[in-house]
Amino acid sequence: MLECRYYEKFDSLKVLCVLCPRKCLIKNSYRGYCRSRYNHEGVLYTENEFISSLAIDPIEKKPLFHFFPGSKILSAGASGCNFHCDFCQNWQISQCENKNLIKLSPEDLAEKALDLVSSGNIGVAYTYSEPVIMIEYVLEAAKIIREKGLKNVFVSNGYIEENPLLDLLEYIDAFNIDVKAFSEGSYLKNFSADFNVIKKNLKLINSKVRHLEISCLIVPGINDKIEEGEKFFEWLSEIDQNIPVHINRYYPCYKSNEQATSMKNLMAIKDVAEKYMKFVYVGNI
Ligand code: SF4
């Protein structure tokens, strides 16, 4: 275990985690909302030796369509997440603690990535579960990956405070940010989260000239309102019309029995995105 970088100590052995906007105040022997950060006697710890998942994937699977197309990327994830979505597709690792069963230090991950270059690997993607909650691991690995001339990819919900994001921006070459809803009300109601943080972070990532693509899983009742989608894509186009957008179809998963997104709604969201953005792709169909 490693001491976390982004927290403050309080009295009675409590700590305040300032990695993401949830800002959990964590009592001794408890974990934060994401289940990945653990307070042991007034010190906040994170895992830095084990991960939950490892695979080599086509870069398009992240999804990134405009970043080294046709290449492969070694993909690693931890367990836990700072969102608890009812429809999570990776709930076995995201909605639990201690599923980090593969012993692999950041140095070993970088070595593995380098070994795979001859098979078309371009670097490492931090993905599967939410990589924000493994940021110390990511920063350590990403620094080595960068030194070796390889690429770092971050697939995230984008729910992170500004200082840690600025640290990531030093080393991450490409981001895919999962935009889960198109309005403040929907983010608050469905995810207890602040949409303004996501928008601010999208702007910041784009301003640092890092490669950015966004994904939107269209879930009935959460983000299938055309007017809300229109407002969001109009806003996004003012940042940069060239940001590729992935509009994905939802299917029932985990705790959600809601029917799959209708093709009619999916295409209506795609059409409204295309009014403002130049590169719109439909997935999961
Ligand atoms: S990273 Fe985890 S512990 Fe820290 S504030 Fe966010 S949810 Fe809470």
Tab-separated table of C-alpha atoms and ligand atoms in Angstrom:
chain	number	residue	atom	x	y	z
A	1	MET	CA	0.000	0.000	0.000
A	2	LEU	CA	1.111	3.558	-0.699
A	3	GLU	CA	0.206	6.814	1.040
A	4	CYS	CA	-2.208	8.846	-1.127
A	5	ARG	CA	-1.062	12.160	-2.610
A	6	TYR	CA	-4.287	14.148	-2.409
A	7	TYR	CA	-5.685	14.357	1.112
A	8	GLU	CA	-5.667	16.422	4.290
A	9	LYS	CA	-5.376	15.224	7.892
A	10	PHE	CA	-7.994	16.137	10.475
A	11	ASP	CA	-8.355	15.492	14.201
A	12	SER	CA	-9.705	12.174	15.585
A	13	LEU	CA	-7.687	10.378	12.872
A	14	LYS	CA	-10.110	11.559	10.172
A	15	VAL	CA	-8.854	12.467	6.684
A	16	LEU	CA	-10.350	14.516	3.858
A	17	CYS	CA	-9.719	13.084	0.388
A	18	VAL	CA	-9.396	15.875	-2.181
A	19	LEU	CA	-8.776	13.732	-5.260
A	20	CYS	CA	-12.289	14.007	-6.653
A	21	PRO	CA	-15.165	16.427	-6.021
A	22	ARG	CA	-16.869	13.983	-3.640
A	23	LYS	CA	-14.330	15.142	-1.015
A	24	CYS	CA	-14.955	12.237	1.346
A	25	LEU	CA	-14.286	12.819	5.023
A	26	ILE	CA	-13.081	9.347	6.019
A	27	LYS	CA	-12.968	7.993	9.574
A	28	ASN	CA	-10.195	5.728	10.814
A	29	SER	CA	-10.528	2.149	9.409
A	30	TYR	CA	-13.031	3.259	6.737
A	31	ARG	CA	-12.884	3.626	2.962
A	32	GLY	CA	-14.088	6.506	0.772
A	33	TYR	CA	-17.133	6.418	-1.543
A	34	CYS	CA	-14.985	4.829	-4.277
A	35	ARG	CA	-13.967	1.973	-1.895
A	36	SER	CA	-10.375	2.246	-3.077
A	37	ARG	CA	-8.888	4.705	-0.549
A	38	TYR	CA	-8.458	3.457	2.965
A	39	ASN	CA	-7.851	5.412	6.179
A	40	HIS	CA	-5.498	3.540	8.474
A	41	GLU	CA	-4.829	5.450	11.688
A	42	GLY	CA	-5.123	8.865	10.091
A	43	VAL	CA	-3.129	8.082	6.940
A	44	LEU	CA	-4.928	7.570	3.627
A	45	TYR	CA	-3.661	4.624	1.586
A	46	THR	CA	-4.092	3.327	-1.953
A	47	GLU	CA	-3.006	0.160	-3.738
A	48	ASN	CA	0.213	0.483	-5.712
A	49	GLU	CA	1.286	-3.101	-6.349
A	50	PHE	CA	-1.819	-4.915	-7.533
A	51	ILE	CA	-4.361	-4.334	-10.310
A	52	SER	CA	-7.645	-6.070	-11.182
A	53	SER	CA	-7.413	-6.472	-14.947
A	54	LEU	CA	-4.873	-6.572	-17.747
A	55	ALA	CA	-5.290	-7.163	-21.491
A	56	ILE	CA	-3.993	-5.994	-24.831
A	57	ASP	CA	-6.795	-4.327	-26.822
A	58	PRO	CA	-7.221	-2.590	-30.158
A	59	ILE	CA	-7.048	1.180	-29.517
A	60	GLU	CA	-10.531	1.483	-31.082
A	61	LYS	CA	-11.920	-0.494	-28.137
A	62	LYS	CA	-11.091	2.306	-25.638
A	63	PRO	CA	-12.741	3.887	-27.767
A	64	LEU	CA	-10.238	6.139	-29.523
A	65	PHE	CA	-10.732	6.378	-33.280
A	66	HIS	CA	-8.413	9.305	-34.071
A	67	PHE	CA	-5.342	8.301	-32.062
A	68	PHE	CA	-2.942	5.836	-33.734
A	69	PRO	CA	-5.756	3.930	-35.511
A	70	GLY	CA	-5.032	0.259	-36.082
A	71	SER	CA	-2.637	0.036	-33.120
A	72	LYS	CA	-2.931	-1.964	-29.914
A	73	ILE	CA	-2.662	-0.818	-26.337
A	74	LEU	CA	-1.889	-2.643	-23.117
A	75	SER	CA	-4.879	-1.923	-20.871
A	76	ALA	CA	-4.852	-2.033	-17.077
A	77	GLY	CA	-7.473	-1.327	-14.400
A	78	ALA	CA	-7.840	-1.344	-10.637
A	79	SER	CA	-10.969	-1.985	-8.582
A	80	GLY	CA	-13.424	0.603	-7.216
A	81	CYS	CA	-14.998	3.702	-8.754
A	82	ASN	CA	-16.110	7.173	-7.679
A	83	PHE	CA	-19.460	6.624	-9.490
A	84	HIS	CA	-21.975	3.893	-8.643
A	85	CYS	CA	-23.967	3.594	-11.887
A	86	ASP	CA	-26.800	1.041	-11.835
A	87	PHE	CA	-25.987	0.099	-15.448
A	88	CYS	CA	-22.208	-0.337	-15.034
A	89	GLN	CA	-20.758	-2.726	-17.599
A	90	ASN	CA	-17.708	-3.484	-15.470
A	91	TRP	CA	-19.462	-3.710	-12.099
A	92	GLN	CA	-17.571	-6.850	-11.065
A	93	ILE	CA	-14.429	-4.739	-10.633
A	94	SER	CA	-15.810	-1.207	-10.267
A	95	GLN	CA	-18.358	-1.756	-7.501
A	96	CYS	CA	-16.202	-3.619	-5.035
A	97	GLU	CA	-13.019	-3.390	-3.052
A	98	ASN	CA	-9.923	-5.583	-3.006
A	99	LYS	CA	-10.392	-7.188	-6.428
A	100	ASN	CA	-6.800	-6.210	-7.209
A	101	LEU	CA	-5.492	-9.720	-7.646
A	102	ILE	CA	-2.782	-9.292	-10.273
A	103	LYS	CA	0.557	-8.348	-8.705
A	104	LEU	CA	2.065	-5.831	-11.079
A	105	SER	CA	3.959	-2.734	-9.972
A	106	PRO	CA	4.003	0.411	-12.157
A	107	GLU	CA	7.579	-0.499	-13.189
A	108	ASP	CA	6.510	-4.036	-14.182
A	109	LEU	CA	3.553	-2.654	-16.164
A	110	ALA	CA	5.896	-0.363	-18.100
A	111	GLU	CA	8.262	-3.292	-18.782
A	112	LYS	CA	5.337	-5.366	-20.083
A	113	ALA	CA	4.241	-2.510	-22.352
A	114	LEU	CA	7.743	-2.275	-23.791
A	115	ASP	CA	7.929	-6.056	-24.361
A	116	LEU	CA	4.718	-5.829	-26.410
A	117	VAL	CA	5.897	-3.090	-28.789
A	118	SER	CA	6.886	-5.715	-31.392
A	119	SER	CA	3.224	-6.891	-31.373
A	120	GLY	CA	1.937	-3.400	-32.246
A	121	ASN	CA	1.548	-2.032	-28.706
A	122	ILE	CA	1.880	1.753	-28.419
A	123	GLY	CA	1.748	2.111	-24.619
A	124	VAL	CA	-0.656	1.742	-21.716
A	125	ALA	CA	-4.335	2.606	-21.273
A	126	TYR	CA	-5.631	3.098	-17.728
A	127	THR	CA	-9.199	1.862	-18.086
A	128	TYR	CA	-11.851	-0.804	-17.235
A	129	SER	CA	-12.661	0.644	-13.811
A	130	GLU	CA	-12.196	4.357	-13.007
A	131	PRO	CA	-8.482	5.251	-13.253
A	132	VAL	CA	-8.880	8.475	-11.240
A	133	ILE	CA	-8.958	6.337	-8.107
A	134	MET	CA	-5.601	4.718	-9.003
A	135	ILE	CA	-3.909	8.037	-9.788
A	136	GLU	CA	-0.733	7.410	-7.771
A	137	TYR	CA	-0.189	4.162	-9.691
A	138	VAL	CA	-0.985	5.902	-13.003
A	139	LEU	CA	1.410	8.794	-12.378
A	140	GLU	CA	4.249	6.434	-11.510
A	141	ALA	CA	3.640	4.157	-14.498
A	142	ALA	CA	2.924	6.988	-16.940
A	143	LYS	CA	6.214	8.734	-16.153
A	144	ILE	CA	8.173	5.561	-17.023
A	145	ILE	CA	6.025	4.885	-20.107
A	146	ARG	CA	6.718	8.434	-21.329
A	147	GLU	CA	10.483	8.026	-20.729
A	148	LYS	CA	10.408	4.861	-22.836
A	149	GLY	CA	8.835	6.763	-25.727
A	150	LEU	CA	5.427	5.083	-25.427
A	151	LYS	CA	1.938	6.611	-25.047
A	152	ASN	CA	-0.393	6.959	-22.062
A	153	VAL	CA	-4.179	6.800	-22.485
A	154	PHE	CA	-6.722	7.621	-19.753
A	155	VAL	CA	-10.325	6.361	-20.060
A	156	SER	CA	-12.346	8.105	-17.387
A	157	ASN	CA	-15.580	9.678	-16.188
A	158	GLY	CA	-13.616	12.928	-15.809
A	159	TYR	CA	-14.706	13.444	-12.199
A	160	ILE	CA	-11.503	14.734	-10.673
A	161	GLU	CA	-10.271	17.875	-8.924
A	162	GLU	CA	-8.152	20.355	-10.861
A	163	ASN	CA	-4.759	19.802	-9.169
A	164	PRO	CA	-4.623	16.034	-9.719
A	165	LEU	CA	-5.877	16.550	-13.288
A	166	LEU	CA	-3.039	19.004	-13.926
A	167	ASP	CA	-0.597	16.355	-12.654
A	168	LEU	CA	-2.086	13.797	-15.070
A	169	LEU	CA	-1.903	16.236	-17.957
A	170	GLU	CA	1.908	16.159	-17.641
A	171	TYR	CA	1.989	12.544	-18.830
A	172	ILE	CA	-1.300	11.514	-20.457
A	173	ASP	CA	-1.326	11.734	-24.254
A	174	ALA	CA	-4.961	10.874	-24.942
A	175	PHE	CA	-8.190	10.906	-22.952
A	176	ASN	CA	-11.562	9.346	-23.561
A	177	ILE	CA	-14.054	10.982	-21.198
A	178	ASP	CA	-17.357	9.258	-20.581
A	179	VAL	CA	-20.030	11.987	-20.479
A	180	LYS	CA	-22.887	10.268	-18.649
A	181	ALA	CA	-25.624	12.895	-18.969
A	182	PHE	CA	-26.211	16.202	-20.715
A	183	SER	CA	-27.563	18.393	-17.920
A	184	GLU	CA	-26.753	19.455	-14.378
A	185	GLY	CA	-30.107	18.076	-13.186
A	186	SER	CA	-29.500	14.631	-14.649
A	187	TYR	CA	-25.943	14.400	-13.253
A	188	LEU	CA	-27.215	15.358	-9.823
A	189	LYS	CA	-30.267	13.088	-9.848
A	190	ASN	CA	-28.656	9.993	-11.348
A	191	PHE	CA	-25.048	10.208	-10.164
A	192	SER	CA	-25.041	12.705	-7.252
A	193	ALA	CA	-22.392	14.542	-9.240
A	194	ASP	CA	-21.726	18.029	-10.577
A	195	PHE	CA	-21.850	18.341	-14.387
A	196	ASN	CA	-19.986	21.657	-14.231
A	197	VAL	CA	-16.862	19.825	-13.037
A	198	ILE	CA	-16.987	17.526	-16.074
A	199	LYS	CA	-17.422	20.493	-18.428
A	200	LYS	CA	-14.586	22.415	-16.768
A	201	ASN	CA	-12.316	19.353	-17.079
A	202	LEU	CA	-13.187	18.796	-20.754
A	203	LYS	CA	-12.196	22.400	-21.422
A	204	LEU	CA	-8.959	22.056	-19.478
A	205	ILE	CA	-7.930	18.812	-21.215
A	206	ASN	CA	-8.638	20.311	-24.621
A	207	SER	CA	-6.771	23.539	-23.799
A	208	LYS	CA	-3.628	21.550	-22.944
A	209	VAL	CA	-3.687	20.108	-26.475
A	210	ARG	CA	-4.051	16.554	-25.282
A	211	HIS	CA	-5.945	14.255	-27.621
A	212	LEU	CA	-9.568	14.096	-26.445
A	213	GLU	CA	-12.524	11.959	-27.500
A	214	ILE	CA	-15.785	11.623	-25.626
A	215	SER	CA	-18.178	8.715	-25.139
A	216	CYS	CA	-21.882	8.967	-24.343
A	217	LEU	CA	-23.749	5.796	-23.429
A	218	ILE	CA	-27.349	6.750	-24.187
A	219	VAL	CA	-29.458	5.384	-21.327
A	220	PRO	CA	-33.263	5.807	-21.488
A	221	GLY	CA	-34.455	8.326	-18.916
A	222	ILE	CA	-30.956	9.617	-18.165
A	223	ASN	CA	-29.568	11.256	-21.285
A	224	ASP	CA	-31.950	10.591	-24.172
A	225	LYS	CA	-33.625	14.008	-24.153
A	226	ILE	CA	-32.882	15.622	-27.518
A	227	GLU	CA	-33.030	19.220	-26.203
A	228	GLU	CA	-30.457	18.459	-23.479
A	229	GLY	CA	-28.205	16.672	-25.979
A	230	GLU	CA	-28.494	19.609	-28.386
A	231	LYS	CA	-27.495	22.099	-25.682
A	232	PHE	CA	-24.473	20.003	-24.702
A	233	PHE	CA	-23.176	19.412	-28.245
A	234	GLU	CA	-23.600	23.084	-29.076
A	235	TRP	CA	-21.484	23.884	-25.994
A	236	LEU	CA	-18.892	21.222	-26.963
A	237	SER	CA	-18.634	22.549	-30.513
A	238	GLU	CA	-17.670	25.947	-29.126
A	239	ILE	CA	-14.668	24.290	-27.446
A	240	ASP	CA	-13.700	22.282	-30.534
A	241	GLN	CA	-15.855	20.817	-33.300
A	242	ASN	CA	-13.130	18.264	-34.050
A	243	ILE	CA	-13.455	16.334	-30.781
A	244	PRO	CA	-14.604	12.850	-31.861
A	245	VAL	CA	-17.864	11.766	-30.203
A	246	HIS	CA	-18.926	8.148	-29.598
A	247	ILE	CA	-22.669	7.669	-29.157
A	248	ASN	CA	-23.180	4.193	-27.700
A	249	ARG	CA	-26.247	2.054	-27.265
A	250	TYR	CA	-27.097	0.923	-23.738
A	251	TYR	CA	-28.195	-2.630	-22.892
A	252	PRO	CA	-29.544	-3.801	-19.485
A	253	CYS	CA	-26.689	-4.592	-17.132
A	254	TYR	CA	-25.880	-4.947	-13.418
A	255	LYS	CA	-28.858	-3.495	-11.455
A	256	SER	CA	-30.607	-1.834	-14.403
A	257	ASN	CA	-33.526	-3.610	-16.126
A	258	GLU	CA	-34.397	-0.620	-18.307
A	259	GLN	CA	-34.887	-1.735	-21.936
A	260	ALA	CA	-32.057	-1.189	-24.420
A	261	THR	CA	-31.971	2.274	-26.018
A	262	SER	CA	-34.329	2.369	-28.984
A	263	MET	CA	-32.556	2.768	-32.330
A	264	LYS	CA	-34.835	5.732	-33.018
A	265	ASN	CA	-33.623	7.615	-29.928
A	266	LEU	CA	-30.016	6.628	-30.487
A	267	MET	CA	-30.101	7.956	-34.049
A	268	ALA	CA	-31.888	11.121	-32.948
A	269	ILE	CA	-29.047	11.858	-30.488
A	270	LYS	CA	-26.505	11.039	-33.203
A	271	ASP	CA	-28.257	13.455	-35.599
A	272	VAL	CA	-28.254	16.262	-33.052
A	273	ALA	CA	-24.552	15.633	-32.272
A	274	GLU	CA	-23.792	15.781	-36.009
A	275	LYS	CA	-25.419	19.210	-36.231
A	276	TYR	CA	-22.505	20.567	-34.195
A	277	MET	CA	-19.628	18.061	-34.247
A	278	LYS	CA	-17.584	16.830	-37.223
A	279	PHE	CA	-16.820	13.263	-36.123
A	280	VAL	CA	-19.705	11.323	-34.608
A	281	TYR	CA	-19.674	7.522	-34.333
A	282	VAL	CA	-22.410	5.158	-33.196
A	283	GLY	CA	-21.358	2.083	-31.218
A	284	ASN	CA	-22.699	-1.052	-29.466
A	285	ILE	CA	-25.177	-1.782	-32.269
B	1	SF4	S1	-11.388	9.602	-4.752
B	1	SF4	FE1	-12.720	8.246	-3.539
B	1	SF4	S2	-12.276	8.700	-1.408
B	1	SF4	FE2	-11.451	10.378	-2.636
B	1	SF4	S3	-13.072	11.908	-2.657
B	1	SF4	FE3	-13.341	10.675	-4.504
B	1	SF4	S4	-14.776	9.044	-3.917
B	1	SF4	FE4	-14.014	9.980	-2.023
